[in-house]
Coordinates of C-alpha atoms in Angstrom, one line a residue:
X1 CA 48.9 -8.4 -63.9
X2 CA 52.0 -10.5 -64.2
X3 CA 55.4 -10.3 -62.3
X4 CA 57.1 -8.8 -66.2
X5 CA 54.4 -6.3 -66.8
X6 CA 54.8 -5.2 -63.1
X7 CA 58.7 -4.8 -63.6
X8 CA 58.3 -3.6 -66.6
X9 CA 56.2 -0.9 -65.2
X10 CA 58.5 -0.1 -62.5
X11 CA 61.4 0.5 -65.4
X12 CA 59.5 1.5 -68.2
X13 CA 56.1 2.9 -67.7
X14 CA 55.2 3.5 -71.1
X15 CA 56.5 0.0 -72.5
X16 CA 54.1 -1.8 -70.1
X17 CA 51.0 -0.5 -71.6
X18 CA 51.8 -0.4 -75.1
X19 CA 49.2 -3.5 -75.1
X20 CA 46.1 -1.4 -74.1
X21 CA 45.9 1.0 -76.3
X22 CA 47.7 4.2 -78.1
X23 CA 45.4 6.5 -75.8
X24 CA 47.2 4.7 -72.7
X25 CA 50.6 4.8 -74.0
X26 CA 50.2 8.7 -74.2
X27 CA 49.0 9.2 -71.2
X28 CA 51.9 7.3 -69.3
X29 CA 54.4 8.9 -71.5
X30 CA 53.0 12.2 -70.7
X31 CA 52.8 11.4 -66.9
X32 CA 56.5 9.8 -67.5
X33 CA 57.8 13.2 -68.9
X34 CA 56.0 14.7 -65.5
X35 CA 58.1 12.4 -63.4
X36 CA 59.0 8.9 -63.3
X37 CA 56.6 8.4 -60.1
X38 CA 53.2 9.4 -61.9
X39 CA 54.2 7.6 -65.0
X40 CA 54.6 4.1 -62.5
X41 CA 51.2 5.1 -60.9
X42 CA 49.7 5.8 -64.2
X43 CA 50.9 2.4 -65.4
X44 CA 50.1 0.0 -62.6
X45 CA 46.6 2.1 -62.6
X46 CA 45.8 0.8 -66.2
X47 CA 47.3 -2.4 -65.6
X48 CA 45.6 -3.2 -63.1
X49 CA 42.0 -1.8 -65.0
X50 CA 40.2 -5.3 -66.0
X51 CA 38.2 -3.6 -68.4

């Protein structure tokens, strides 16, 4: 994970993950619309997936 995706992340969930897949960006967008604190969970979860 790099310092931008992390802060990116932190501000803008969805945004960060937009690079692994439409799947992911749905999820974090949905978790996002929950609240902003699942959708930053959600994110640095996938982000920090090595798969």
């Amino acid at each position: 994970m790099s310092f931008w995706r992390v802060l990116l992340a932190i501000l803008f969930p969805p945004l960060s993950v937009i690079g692994k897949g439409c799947g992911s960006f749905f999820i974090v967008l949905l978790l996002t619309f929950c609240g902003w604190v699942p959708g930053v969970i959600g994110a640095l979860v996938i982000l920090n997936n090595t798969n």
